[in-house]
PDB file of C-alpha atoms in Angstrom:
ATOM      1  CA  MET A 581     119.114 144.087-103.720  1.00 42.00           C
ATOM      2  CA  GLN A 582     116.611 141.498-104.939  1.00 40.00           C
ATOM      3  CA  GLU A 583     114.275 140.199-102.254  1.00 41.00           C
ATOM      4  CA  THR A 584     113.933 136.469-101.725  1.00 42.00           C
ATOM      5  CA  PRO A 585     110.584 134.610-102.175  1.00 44.00           C
ATOM      6  CA  PHE A 586     110.426 133.905 -98.449  1.00 39.00           C
ATOM      7  CA  CYS A 587     110.792 137.586 -97.595  1.00 41.00           C
ATOM      8  CA  LEU A 588     108.310 138.636-100.305  1.00 39.00           C
ATOM      9  CA  SER A 589     105.791 136.138 -98.897  1.00 43.00           C
ATOM     10  CA  VAL A 590     106.143 137.376 -95.338  1.00 40.00           C
ATOM     11  CA  GLY A 591     106.024 141.005 -96.571  1.00 40.00           C
ATOM     12  CA  ASN A 592     102.802 140.395 -98.437  1.00 43.00           C
ATOM     13  CA  LEU A 593     101.290 138.746 -95.394  1.00 43.00           C
ATOM     14  CA  LEU A 594     102.194 141.690 -93.169  1.00 38.00           C
ATOM     15  CA  SER A 595     100.861 144.135 -95.653  1.00 38.00           C
ATOM     16  CA  TYR A 596      97.577 142.116 -95.824  1.00 39.00           C
ATOM     17  CA  SER A 597      97.300 142.060 -92.066  1.00 40.00           C
ATOM     18  CA  MET A 598      97.924 145.806 -91.649  1.00 37.00           C
ATOM     19  CA  SER A 599      95.353 146.728 -94.273  1.00 38.00           C
ATOM     20  CA  ASP A 600      92.714 144.122 -93.572  1.00 41.00           C
ATOM     21  CA  SER A 601      92.852 143.844 -89.793  1.00 40.00           C
ATOM     22  CA  ASN A 602      91.271 146.417 -87.515  1.00 41.00           C
ATOM     23  CA  SER A 603      93.368 145.239 -84.534  1.00 41.00           C
ATOM     24  CA  THR A 604      96.805 146.659 -85.416  1.00 42.00           C
ATOM     25  CA  ASP A 605      97.116 148.349 -81.999  1.00 45.00           C
ATOM     26  CA  PHE A 606      96.667 145.618 -79.365  1.00 50.00           C
ATOM     27  CA  THR A 607      98.916 144.179 -76.637  1.00 56.00           C
ATOM     28  CA  ASN A 608      97.018 141.077 -75.646  1.00 61.00           C
ATOM     29  CA  PRO A 609      95.250 139.588 -78.624  1.00 70.00           C
ATOM     30  CA  SER A 610      92.202 137.487 -77.872  1.00 78.00           C
ATOM     31  CA  THR A 611      92.722 135.502 -81.059  1.00 85.00           C
ATOM     32  CA  PHE A 612      95.308 134.726 -83.676  1.00 89.00           C
ATOM     33  CA  ILE A 613      94.587 134.144 -87.388  1.00 90.00           C
ATOM     34  CA  LEU A 614      96.093 130.998 -88.891  1.00 91.00           C
ATOM     35  CA  LEU A 615      96.488 131.290 -92.618  1.00 88.00           C
ATOM     36  CA  GLY A 616      97.013 127.584 -93.384  1.00 86.00           C
ATOM     37  CA  ILE A 617      99.489 127.221 -96.277  1.00 87.00           C
ATOM     38  CA  PRO A 618      99.908 130.675 -97.808  1.00 86.00           C
ATOM     39  CA  GLY A 619      99.981 130.567-101.598  1.00 83.00           C
ATOM     40  CA  LEU A 620      98.226 127.216-101.790  1.00 84.00           C
ATOM     41  CA  GLU A 621      94.772 128.235-100.500  1.00 83.00           C
ATOM     42  CA  ALA A 622      93.074 126.910-103.616  1.00 85.00           C
ATOM     43  CA  ALA A 623      94.514 123.474-102.945  1.00 86.00           C
ATOM     44  CA  HIS A 624      93.689 123.267 -99.290  1.00 89.00           C
ATOM     45  CA  VAL A 625      90.986 120.642 -99.713  1.00 90.00           C
ATOM     46  CA  TRP A 626      93.245 118.418-101.831  1.00 92.00           C
ATOM     47  CA  ILE A 627      96.148 118.815 -99.372  1.00 89.00           C
ATOM     48  CA  SER A 628      93.894 117.750 -96.539  1.00 90.00           C
ATOM     49  CA  ILE A 629      93.388 114.281 -98.126  1.00 92.00           C
ATOM     50  CA  PRO A 630      96.973 112.970 -97.670  1.00 91.00           C
ATOM     51  CA  PHE A 631      97.176 114.588 -94.225  1.00 91.00           C
ATOM     52  CA  CYS A 632      93.944 112.860 -93.128  1.00 92.00           C
ATOM     53  CA  ALA A 633      95.245 109.564 -94.540  1.00 92.00           C
ATOM     54  CA  ILE A 634      98.517 109.906 -92.635  1.00 91.00           C
ATOM     55  CA  TYR A 635      96.731 110.686 -89.427  1.00 92.00           C
ATOM     56  CA  VAL A 636      94.292 107.814 -89.724  1.00 92.00           C
ATOM     57  CA  ILE A 637      97.161 105.352 -90.411  1.00 91.00           C
ATOM     58  CA  ALA A 638      99.044 106.816 -87.468  1.00 91.00           C
ATOM     59  CA  ILE A 639      96.112 106.490 -85.029  1.00 92.00           C
ATOM     60  CA  LEU A 640      95.296 102.915 -86.125  1.00 90.00           C
ATOM     61  CA  GLY A 641      98.922 101.816 -86.043  1.00 88.00           C
ATOM     62  CA  ASN A 642      99.824 103.416 -82.711  1.00 90.00           C
ATOM     63  CA  PHE A 643      96.692 102.193 -80.958  1.00 91.00           C
ATOM     64  CA  THR A 644      97.297  98.710 -82.370  1.00 88.00           C
ATOM     65  CA  ILE A 645     100.731  98.791 -80.814  1.00 89.00           C
ATOM     66  CA  LEU A 646      99.278  99.793 -77.441  1.00 90.00           C
ATOM     67  CA  PHE A 647      96.601  97.101 -77.636  1.00 89.00           C
ATOM     68  CA  ILE A 648      99.074  94.388 -78.501  1.00 89.00           C
ATOM     69  CA  VAL A 649     101.545  95.307 -75.792  1.00 88.00           C
ATOM     70  CA  LYS A 650      98.712  95.423 -73.217  1.00 89.00           C
ATOM     71  CA  ARG A 651      97.271  92.095 -74.387  1.00 87.00           C
ATOM     72  CA  GLU A 652     100.480  90.079 -74.688  1.00 86.00           C
ATOM     73  CA  PRO A 653     102.264  89.321 -71.340  1.00 86.00           C
ATOM     74  CA  SER A 654     105.551  88.495 -73.067  1.00 84.00           C
ATOM     75  CA  LEU A 655     105.773  92.139 -74.181  1.00 85.00           C
ATOM     76  CA  HIS A 656     105.645  93.482 -70.662  1.00 88.00           C
ATOM     77  CA  VAL A 657     109.344  94.396 -70.692  1.00 88.00           C
ATOM     78  CA  PRO A 658     111.159  97.766 -70.597  1.00 89.00           C
ATOM     79  CA  MET A 659     111.705  97.931 -74.420  1.00 88.00           C
ATOM     80  CA  TYR A 660     107.940  97.783 -75.081  1.00 89.00           C
ATOM     81  CA  TYR A 661     107.025 100.012 -72.120  1.00 91.00           C
ATOM     82  CA  PHE A 662     109.265 102.656 -73.696  1.00 92.00           C
ATOM     83  CA  LEU A 663     107.629 101.961 -77.026  1.00 90.00           C
ATOM     84  CA  CYS A 664     104.216 102.683 -75.553  1.00 91.00           C
ATOM     85  CA  MET A 665     105.562 105.955 -74.205  1.00 93.00           C
ATOM     86  CA  LEU A 666     106.894 106.782 -77.640  1.00 91.00           C
ATOM     87  CA  VAL A 667     103.463 106.004 -79.129  1.00 91.00           C
ATOM     88  CA  VAL A 668     101.827 108.585 -76.809  1.00 91.00           C
ATOM     89  CA  ALA A 669     104.552 111.133 -77.560  1.00 91.00           C
ATOM     90  CA  ASP A 670     103.798 110.625 -81.311  1.00 89.00           C
ATOM     91  CA  VAL A 671      99.974 110.756 -81.161  1.00 91.00           C
ATOM     92  CA  VAL A 672      99.511 113.844 -78.988  1.00 92.00           C
ATOM     93  CA  PRO A 673     101.251 116.503 -81.087  1.00 91.00           C
ATOM     94  CA  SER A 674      99.541 115.402 -84.277  1.00 90.00           C
ATOM     95  CA  THR A 675      96.187 115.309 -82.500  1.00 91.00           C
ATOM     96  CA  ALA A 676      96.794 118.782 -81.115  1.00 91.00           C
ATOM     97  CA  VAL A 677      97.451 120.175 -84.622  1.00 91.00           C
ATOM     98  CA  LEU A 678      95.266 118.243 -87.097  1.00 91.00           C
ATOM     99  CA  PRO A 679      91.720 119.163 -86.052  1.00 90.00           C
ATOM    100  CA  LYS A 680      92.453 122.912 -86.339  1.00 91.00           C
ATOM    101  CA  MET A 681      94.371 122.287 -89.595  1.00 91.00           C
ATOM    102  CA  LEU A 682      91.370 120.562 -91.087  1.00 91.00           C
ATOM    103  CA  SER A 683      88.965 123.284 -89.944  1.00 91.00           C
ATOM    104  CA  ILE A 684      91.175 125.710 -91.889  1.00 91.00           C
ATOM    105  CA  PHE A 685      91.301 123.519 -94.963  1.00 90.00           C
ATOM    106  CA  TRP A 686      87.645 122.557 -94.995  1.00 91.00           C
ATOM    107  CA  PHE A 687      85.672 125.433 -93.374  1.00 89.00           C
ATOM    108  CA  ASN A 688      88.114 128.334 -93.628  1.00 88.00           C
ATOM    109  CA  SER A 689      87.914 128.627 -89.803  1.00 88.00           C
ATOM    110  CA  ARG A 690      91.167 130.417 -89.200  1.00 89.00           C
ATOM    111  CA  GLU A 691      90.755 131.996 -85.755  1.00 90.00           C
ATOM    112  CA  ILE A 692      92.315 130.410 -82.744  1.00 91.00           C
ATOM    113  CA  ASN A 693      92.015 131.587 -79.156  1.00 91.00           C
ATOM    114  CA  PHE A 694      95.180 132.985 -77.557  1.00 89.00           C
ATOM    115  CA  SER A 695      94.957 130.480 -74.707  1.00 89.00           C
ATOM    116  CA  ALA A 696      94.300 127.618 -77.179  1.00 91.00           C
ATOM    117  CA  CYS A 697      97.323 128.761 -79.155  1.00 91.00           C
ATOM    118  CA  LEU A 698      99.531 128.590 -76.056  1.00 91.00           C
ATOM    119  CA  THR A 699      98.069 125.143 -75.220  1.00 92.00           C
ATOM    120  CA  GLN A 700      98.880 123.936 -78.745  1.00 92.00           C
ATOM    121  CA  MET A 701     102.392 125.352 -78.412  1.00 92.00           C
ATOM    122  CA  PHE A 702     102.843 123.577 -75.059  1.00 93.00           C
ATOM    123  CA  CYS A 703     101.803 120.205 -76.494  1.00 92.00           C
ATOM    124  CA  LEU A 704     104.116 120.470 -79.503  1.00 91.00           C
ATOM    125  CA  LEU A 705     107.221 121.547 -77.505  1.00 91.00           C
ATOM    126  CA  SER A 706     106.776 119.384 -74.423  1.00 92.00           C
ATOM    127  CA  PHE A 707     106.013 116.212 -76.328  1.00 92.00           C
ATOM    128  CA  SER A 708     108.856 116.855 -78.708  1.00 90.00           C
ATOM    129  CA  ALA A 709     111.211 116.902 -75.707  1.00 91.00           C
ATOM    130  CA  LEU A 710     109.402 113.821 -74.347  1.00 93.00           C
ATOM    131  CA  HIS A 711     109.905 112.008 -77.648  1.00 91.00           C
ATOM    132  CA  SER A 712     113.646 112.732 -77.646  1.00 91.00           C
ATOM    133  CA  GLY A 713     114.039 111.639 -74.033  1.00 93.00           C
ATOM    134  CA  ILE A 714     112.296 108.337 -74.680  1.00 93.00           C
ATOM    135  CA  LEU A 715     114.636 107.609 -77.590  1.00 92.00           C
ATOM    136  CA  VAL A 716     117.523 108.072 -75.098  1.00 93.00           C
ATOM    137  CA  ALA A 717     115.798 105.710 -72.654  1.00 93.00           C
ATOM    138  CA  MET A 718     115.309 103.122 -75.411  1.00 91.00           C
ATOM    139  CA  ALA A 719     119.037 103.437 -76.384  1.00 92.00           C
ATOM    140  CA  PHE A 720     119.952 102.837 -72.710  1.00 92.00           C
ATOM    141  CA  ASP A 721     117.721  99.764 -72.675  1.00 91.00           C
ATOM    142  CA  ARG A 722     119.454  98.334 -75.732  1.00 90.00           C
ATOM    143  CA  TYR A 723     122.865  99.143 -74.230  1.00 91.00           C
ATOM    144  CA  VAL A 724     122.112  97.167 -71.050  1.00 91.00           C
ATOM    145  CA  ALA A 725     120.468  94.306 -72.980  1.00 89.00           C
ATOM    146  CA  ILE A 726     123.483  93.860 -75.244  1.00 89.00           C
ATOM    147  CA  CYS A 727     126.478  94.975 -73.175  1.00 88.00           C
ATOM    148  CA  ASP A 728     125.337  93.557 -69.802  1.00 87.00           C
ATOM    149  CA  PRO A 729     122.487  91.114 -70.533  1.00 86.00           C
ATOM    150  CA  LEU A 730     122.721  89.202 -67.200  1.00 86.00           C
ATOM    151  CA  ARG A 731     121.940  92.444 -65.239  1.00 87.00           C
ATOM    152  CA  HIS A 732     119.182  93.681 -67.621  1.00 87.00           C
ATOM    153  CA  SER A 733     116.261  92.375 -65.583  1.00 86.00           C
ATOM    154  CA  THR A 734     117.689  93.732 -62.292  1.00 88.00           C
ATOM    155  CA  THR A 735     118.814  97.047 -63.745  1.00 89.00           C
ATOM    156  CA  LEU A 736     115.646  98.030 -65.645  1.00 90.00           C
ATOM    157  CA  THR A 737     112.980  96.930 -63.258  1.00 91.00           C
ATOM    158  CA  ASN A 738     109.407  98.267 -63.564  1.00 91.00           C
ATOM    159  CA  PRO A 739     109.983 100.973 -60.860  1.00 92.00           C
ATOM    160  CA  VAL A 740     113.188 102.085 -62.625  1.00 93.00           C
ATOM    161  CA  VAL A 741     111.301 102.304 -65.941  1.00 93.00           C
ATOM    162  CA  ALA A 742     108.540 104.329 -64.264  1.00 93.00           C
ATOM    163  CA  LYS A 743     111.091 106.709 -62.739  1.00 94.00           C
ATOM    164  CA  ILE A 744     112.838 107.156 -66.087  1.00 94.00           C
ATOM    165  CA  GLY A 745     109.395 107.938 -67.737  1.00 93.00           C
ATOM    166  CA  LEU A 746     108.493 110.434 -64.960  1.00 95.00           C
ATOM    167  CA  ALA A 747     111.904 112.144 -65.261  1.00 94.00           C
ATOM    168  CA  VAL A 748     111.497 112.523 -69.043  1.00 94.00           C
ATOM    169  CA  VAL A 749     108.002 113.973 -68.606  1.00 93.00           C
ATOM    170  CA  LEU A 750     109.092 116.444 -65.958  1.00 94.00           C
ATOM    171  CA  ARG A 751     112.089 117.519 -68.037  1.00 93.00           C
ATOM    172  CA  GLY A 752     109.790 118.268 -70.999  1.00 91.00           C
ATOM    173  CA  ILE A 753     107.354 120.256 -68.866  1.00 92.00           C
ATOM    174  CA  MET A 754     110.008 122.279 -66.977  1.00 93.00           C
ATOM    175  CA  LEU A 755     111.879 123.194 -70.129  1.00 91.00           C
ATOM    176  CA  VAL A 756     108.770 124.298 -72.020  1.00 91.00           C
ATOM    177  CA  LEU A 757     107.088 126.417 -69.309  1.00 92.00           C
ATOM    178  CA  PRO A 758     109.447 129.439 -69.901  1.00 91.00           C
ATOM    179  CA  TYR A 759     108.387 129.363 -73.545  1.00 90.00           C
ATOM    180  CA  LEU A 760     104.781 129.965 -72.521  1.00 89.00           C
ATOM    181  CA  PHE A 761     105.654 132.544 -69.906  1.00 90.00           C
ATOM    182  CA  LEU A 762     107.650 134.622 -72.356  1.00 88.00           C
ATOM    183  CA  ALA A 763     105.088 134.241 -75.155  1.00 87.00           C
ATOM    184  CA  ARG A 764     102.359 135.410 -72.780  1.00 87.00           C
ATOM    185  CA  ARG A 765     104.232 138.473 -71.492  1.00 85.00           C
ATOM    186  CA  TRP A 766     105.264 139.856 -74.910  1.00 84.00           C
ATOM    187  CA  PRO A 767     103.157 142.783 -76.229  1.00 84.00           C
ATOM    188  CA  TYR A 768     101.622 142.004 -79.661  1.00 83.00           C
ATOM    189  CA  CYS A 769     100.979 145.286 -81.389  1.00 78.00           C
ATOM    190  CA  ARG A 770     101.775 144.613 -85.041  1.00 71.00           C
ATOM    191  CA  THR A 771      99.486 141.831 -86.289  1.00 79.00           C
ATOM    192  CA  ASN A 772      97.753 138.662 -85.125  1.00 83.00           C
ATOM    193  CA  ILE A 773      98.263 136.684 -88.372  1.00 88.00           C
ATOM    194  CA  ILE A 774     100.345 133.515 -88.269  1.00 88.00           C
ATOM    195  CA  PRO A 775     101.375 132.158 -91.690  1.00 88.00           C
ATOM    196  CA  TYR A 776     101.162 128.564 -90.538  1.00 88.00           C
ATOM    197  CA  THR A 777      98.535 125.886 -89.921  1.00 90.00           C
ATOM    198  CA  TYR A 778      99.348 125.805 -86.167  1.00 91.00           C
ATOM    199  CA  CYS A 779     100.858 127.988 -83.430  1.00 90.00           C
ATOM    200  CA  LYS A 780     104.563 127.472 -84.181  1.00 88.00           C
ATOM    201  CA  HIS A 781     106.548 129.070 -81.354  1.00 87.00           C
ATOM    202  CA  ILE A 782     108.900 131.064 -83.465  1.00 84.00           C
ATOM    203  CA  ALA A 783     106.123 132.342 -85.693  1.00 85.00           C
ATOM    204  CA  VAL A 784     104.101 133.559 -82.681  1.00 88.00           C
ATOM    205  CA  VAL A 785     107.078 135.210 -80.972  1.00 87.00           C
ATOM    206  CA  LYS A 786     108.081 137.045 -84.183  1.00 85.00           C
ATOM    207  CA  LEU A 787     104.755 138.916 -84.030  1.00 86.00           C
ATOM    208  CA  ALA A 788     105.783 140.641 -80.771  1.00 86.00           C
ATOM    209  CA  CYS A 789     106.739 144.294 -80.912  1.00 84.00           C
ATOM    210  CA  ALA A 790     109.531 143.912 -78.316  1.00 80.00           C
ATOM    211  CA  ASP A 791     113.093 142.686 -78.034  1.00 80.00           C
ATOM    212  CA  ILE A 792     112.631 138.860 -78.276  1.00 83.00           C
ATOM    213  CA  ARG A 793     116.292 137.964 -78.049  1.00 85.00           C
ATOM    214  CA  ILE A 794     115.739 136.197 -74.708  1.00 88.00           C
ATOM    215  CA  SER A 795     113.282 133.907 -76.449  1.00 85.00           C
ATOM    216  CA  SER A 796     115.741 133.208 -79.262  1.00 84.00           C
ATOM    217  CA  TYR A 797     118.575 132.526 -76.848  1.00 88.00           C
ATOM    218  CA  TYR A 798     116.453 130.296 -74.717  1.00 90.00           C
ATOM    219  CA  SER A 799     115.274 128.310 -77.784  1.00 86.00           C
ATOM    220  CA  LEU A 800     118.862 127.713 -78.790  1.00 84.00           C
ATOM    221  CA  ALA A 801     119.772 126.644 -75.264  1.00 87.00           C
ATOM    222  CA  VAL A 802     116.871 124.197 -75.105  1.00 87.00           C
ATOM    223  CA  ALA A 803     117.702 122.846 -78.561  1.00 83.00           C
ATOM    224  CA  PHE A 804     121.232 122.135 -77.293  1.00 83.00           C
ATOM    225  CA  LEU A 805     120.065 120.664 -73.962  1.00 83.00           C
ATOM    226  CA  VAL A 806     117.438 118.466 -75.588  1.00 86.00           C
ATOM    227  CA  THR A 807     118.450 117.523 -79.101  1.00 84.00           C
ATOM    228  CA  GLY A 808     122.200 117.952 -78.721  1.00 86.00           C
ATOM    229  CA  VAL A 809     122.618 116.160 -75.392  1.00 90.00           C
ATOM    230  CA  ASP A 810     120.171 113.414 -76.293  1.00 91.00           C
ATOM    231  CA  MET A 811     121.873 112.728 -79.610  1.00 91.00           C
ATOM    232  CA  PHE A 812     125.183 112.590 -77.781  1.00 93.00           C
ATOM    233  CA  CYS A 813     123.884 110.109 -75.248  1.00 92.00           C
ATOM    234  CA  ILE A 814     122.385 107.916 -78.051  1.00 92.00           C
ATOM    235  CA  ALA A 815     125.695 108.042 -79.930  1.00 92.00           C
ATOM    236  CA  VAL A 816     127.675 106.988 -76.870  1.00 93.00           C
ATOM    237  CA  SER A 817     125.291 104.105 -76.184  1.00 92.00           C
ATOM    238  CA  TYR A 818     125.551 102.853 -79.741  1.00 91.00           C
ATOM    239  CA  ILE A 819     129.342 103.111 -79.789  1.00 92.00           C
ATOM    240  CA  GLN A 820     129.356 100.744 -76.742  1.00 91.00           C
ATOM    241  CA  ILE A 821     126.785  98.530 -78.404  1.00 90.00           C
ATOM    242  CA  LEU A 822     128.756  98.267 -81.650  1.00 88.00           C
ATOM    243  CA  ARG A 823     131.958  97.435 -79.665  1.00 90.00           C
ATOM    244  CA  ALA A 824     130.049  94.624 -77.916  1.00 88.00           C
ATOM    245  CA  ILE A 825     128.579  93.351 -81.180  1.00 87.00           C
ATOM    246  CA  PHE A 826     131.861  93.265 -83.030  1.00 85.00           C
ATOM    247  CA  SER A 827     133.412  91.297 -80.166  1.00 85.00           C
ATOM    248  CA  LEU A 828     130.949  88.411 -80.759  1.00 83.00           C
ATOM    249  CA  PRO A 829     132.546  85.309 -82.338  1.00 82.00           C
ATOM    250  CA  THR A 830     130.351  84.628 -85.302  1.00 82.00           C
ATOM    251  CA  LYS A 831     128.751  86.708 -88.071  1.00 82.00           C
ATOM    252  CA  ASP A 832     125.292  85.248 -87.400  1.00 83.00           C
ATOM    253  CA  ALA A 833     125.509  86.221 -83.779  1.00 81.00           C
ATOM    254  CA  ARG A 834     126.559  89.761 -84.667  1.00 83.00           C
ATOM    255  CA  LEU A 835     123.751  90.113 -87.185  1.00 83.00           C
ATOM    256  CA  LYS A 836     121.119  88.717 -84.792  1.00 82.00           C
ATOM    257  CA  THR A 837     122.251  90.998 -81.941  1.00 80.00           C
ATOM    258  CA  PHE A 838     122.405  94.075 -84.196  1.00 80.00           C
ATOM    259  CA  GLY A 839     118.927  93.229 -85.477  1.00 79.00           C
ATOM    260  CA  THR A 840     117.477  93.890 -82.044  1.00 76.00           C
ATOM    261  CA  CYS A 841     118.539  97.531 -82.426  1.00 81.00           C
ATOM    262  CA  GLY A 842     117.248  97.896 -86.002  1.00 79.00           C
ATOM    263  CA  SER A 843     113.769  99.252 -85.143  1.00 79.00           C
ATOM    264  CA  HIS A 844     115.212 101.722 -82.660  1.00 82.00           C
ATOM    265  CA  LEU A 845     117.825 103.015 -85.164  1.00 84.00           C
ATOM    266  CA  CYS A 846     115.145 103.464 -87.867  1.00 83.00           C
ATOM    267  CA  VAL A 847     112.953 105.450 -85.447  1.00 84.00           C
ATOM    268  CA  ILE A 848     115.928 107.634 -84.449  1.00 85.00           C
ATOM    269  CA  LEU A 849     116.670 108.422 -88.073  1.00 83.00           C
ATOM    270  CA  GLY A 850     113.024 109.050 -88.869  1.00 79.00           C
ATOM    271  CA  SER A 851     112.750 111.441 -85.894  1.00 80.00           C
ATOM    272  CA  TYR A 852     115.958 113.440 -85.875  1.00 82.00           C
ATOM    273  CA  ILE A 853     116.577 113.824 -89.660  1.00 80.00           C
ATOM    274  CA  PRO A 854     113.249 115.644 -90.407  1.00 75.00           C
ATOM    275  CA  HIS A 855     113.713 117.732 -87.181  1.00 74.00           C
ATOM    276  CA  LEU A 856     117.191 118.830 -88.187  1.00 76.00           C
ATOM    277  CA  PHE A 857     116.050 119.511 -91.800  1.00 75.00           C
ATOM    278  CA  SER A 858     113.187 121.627 -90.556  1.00 71.00           C
ATOM    279  CA  ALA A 859     115.431 123.573 -88.193  1.00 70.00           C
ATOM    280  CA  LEU A 860     118.078 124.162 -90.927  1.00 72.00           C
ATOM    281  CA  THR A 861     115.526 125.351 -93.527  1.00 71.00           C
ATOM    282  CA  GLU A 862     113.991 127.607 -90.934  1.00 69.00           C
ATOM    283  CA  ARG A 863     117.315 129.356 -90.258  1.00 67.00           C
ATOM    284  CA  PHE A 864     119.124 129.155 -93.609  1.00 68.00           C
ATOM    285  CA  GLY A 865     116.481 128.377 -96.230  1.00 62.00           C
ATOM    286  CA  HIS A 866     115.556 132.020 -96.935  1.00 66.00           C
ATOM    287  CA  ASN A 867     115.395 131.419-100.610  1.00 73.00           C
ATOM    288  CA  MET A 868     112.657 128.757-100.222  1.00 74.00           C
ATOM    289  CA  ALA A 869     109.018 129.726-100.682  1.00 76.00           C
ATOM    290  CA  LEU A 870     106.942 130.162 -97.543  1.00 78.00           C
ATOM    291  CA  HIS A 871     104.502 127.410 -98.433  1.00 80.00           C
ATOM    292  CA  PHE A 872     107.446 124.958 -98.646  1.00 81.00           C
ATOM    293  CA  HIS A 873     108.405 125.817 -95.050  1.00 80.00           C
ATOM    294  CA  VAL A 874     104.881 125.305 -93.856  1.00 85.00           C
ATOM    295  CA  LEU A 875     104.468 121.995 -95.687  1.00 84.00           C
ATOM    296  CA  MET A 876     107.743 120.642 -94.316  1.00 81.00           C
ATOM    297  CA  ASN A 877     106.750 121.579 -90.756  1.00 83.00           C
ATOM    298  CA  ASN A 878     103.397 119.783 -91.166  1.00 85.00           C
ATOM    299  CA  MET A 879     105.065 116.685 -92.600  1.00 83.00           C
ATOM    300  CA  TYR A 880     107.557 116.676 -89.704  1.00 82.00           C
ATOM    301  CA  LEU A 881     104.656 116.604 -87.233  1.00 84.00           C
ATOM    302  CA  LEU A 882     102.554 113.932 -88.952  1.00 85.00           C
ATOM    303  CA  VAL A 883     104.840 111.524 -90.813  1.00 84.00           C
ATOM    304  CA  PRO A 884     106.967 110.139 -87.869  1.00 83.00           C
ATOM    305  CA  SER A 885     103.809 109.232 -85.954  1.00 85.00           C
ATOM    306  CA  MET A 886     102.746 107.140 -88.958  1.00 86.00           C
ATOM    307  CA  LEU A 887     106.135 105.565 -89.596  1.00 84.00           C
ATOM    308  CA  ASN A 888     107.019 104.408 -86.050  1.00 82.00           C
ATOM    309  CA  PRO A 889     104.356 101.771 -85.654  1.00 81.00           C
ATOM    310  CA  ILE A 890     105.035 100.548 -89.175  1.00 82.00           C
ATOM    311  CA  ILE A 891     108.724 100.223 -88.427  1.00 83.00           C
ATOM    312  CA  TYR A 892     108.100  98.256 -85.170  1.00 79.00           C
ATOM    313  CA  GLY A 893     105.325  96.236 -86.747  1.00 73.00           C
ATOM    314  CA  LEU A 894     107.588  95.138 -89.619  1.00 70.00           C
ATOM    315  CA  ARG A 895     110.848  94.605 -87.714  1.00 72.00           C
ATOM    316  CA  SER A 896     109.605  93.183 -84.348  1.00 75.00           C
ATOM    317  CA  GLN A 897     108.967  89.483 -84.581  1.00 75.00           C
ATOM    318  CA  GLN A 898     107.017  89.483 -81.327  1.00 78.00           C
ATOM    319  CA  ILE A 899     104.642  92.238 -82.500  1.00 80.00           C
ATOM    320  CA  ARG A 900     104.168  90.477 -85.910  1.00 78.00           C
ATOM    321  CA  ASP A 901     103.328  87.132 -84.215  1.00 77.00           C
ATOM    322  CA  SER A 902     100.947  88.788 -81.797  1.00 78.00           C
ATOM    323  CA  LEU A 903      99.219  90.677 -84.619  1.00 78.00           C
ATOM    324  CA  LEU A 904      98.854  87.514 -86.725  1.00 80.00           C
ATOM    325  CA  GLN A 905      97.535  85.641 -83.682  1.00 79.00           C
ATOM    326  CA  LEU A 906      95.007  88.447 -83.110  1.00 74.00           C
ATOM    327  CA  PHE A 907      93.743  88.258 -86.713  1.00 74.00           C
ATOM    328  CA  THR A 908      93.594  84.510 -86.831  1.00 75.00           C
ATOM    329  CA  HIS A 909      91.548  84.446 -83.692  1.00 64.00           C
TER     330      HIS A 909
END
């Protein structure tokens, strides 16, 4: 039977690691080796240019959003509080990944400490859950604002917003801690080479020479509890929102009301579609080359953090006005 390009790439990497590494018999590796983008090593410097540009745009855009919300009292409302939380959830994962990625691309510095690897994994997984939970909170905010506008200010008070934010953060931390516990307890006796630019959970766990089914089952359970339940809650909220919008008497009123949800809908699509695409290609895209998987995972981490401030900057009249006022001053 003919082997797929993905299997061939992984096989070549494992052969390389067994022949080139002297640490083929270890249980607690002090370091892992990140290969970057296997097969595209010669283009690492060129690939770093768009990644750097995306990250710079993301940092400037997100911190501009934070500054404007802090500066403008009229934006001190639940919608923009949740937007600030979303900004933080976007910036931290890309910041946790990009410096090491650039050190691989520019200086061929591929080693990463085992503890640093687990820390990177924690940031990626916990803030991914945080990001999804904030999208649910923003959908709830839009639901109350449109379906029950007279009670919006009394329902979503500042203490309630703070409690929702705390609950989302605690959910992310509690769900991710078992990932780290299991990853630390597995014996790693095959290789310490990871064919990615960062410590992707499934790539690290696959290096263990033990039965890792518990990690796989837990990953599926968390994916259902986080992505599945959150998407269901968002869908229910928007079904109620659409019912309220279509009950409005005029077309202009319907368009204006629906426009208040436009930014949030764009962010939802920009967040969940790449995530689902990445998950599906990871499980079913065995005919795809390994470097394609790695590139898609990197783009999934970096691109949403760049797009979200652009979406809100373009679609939110209040942010546009505050930004123009800032530049004119």
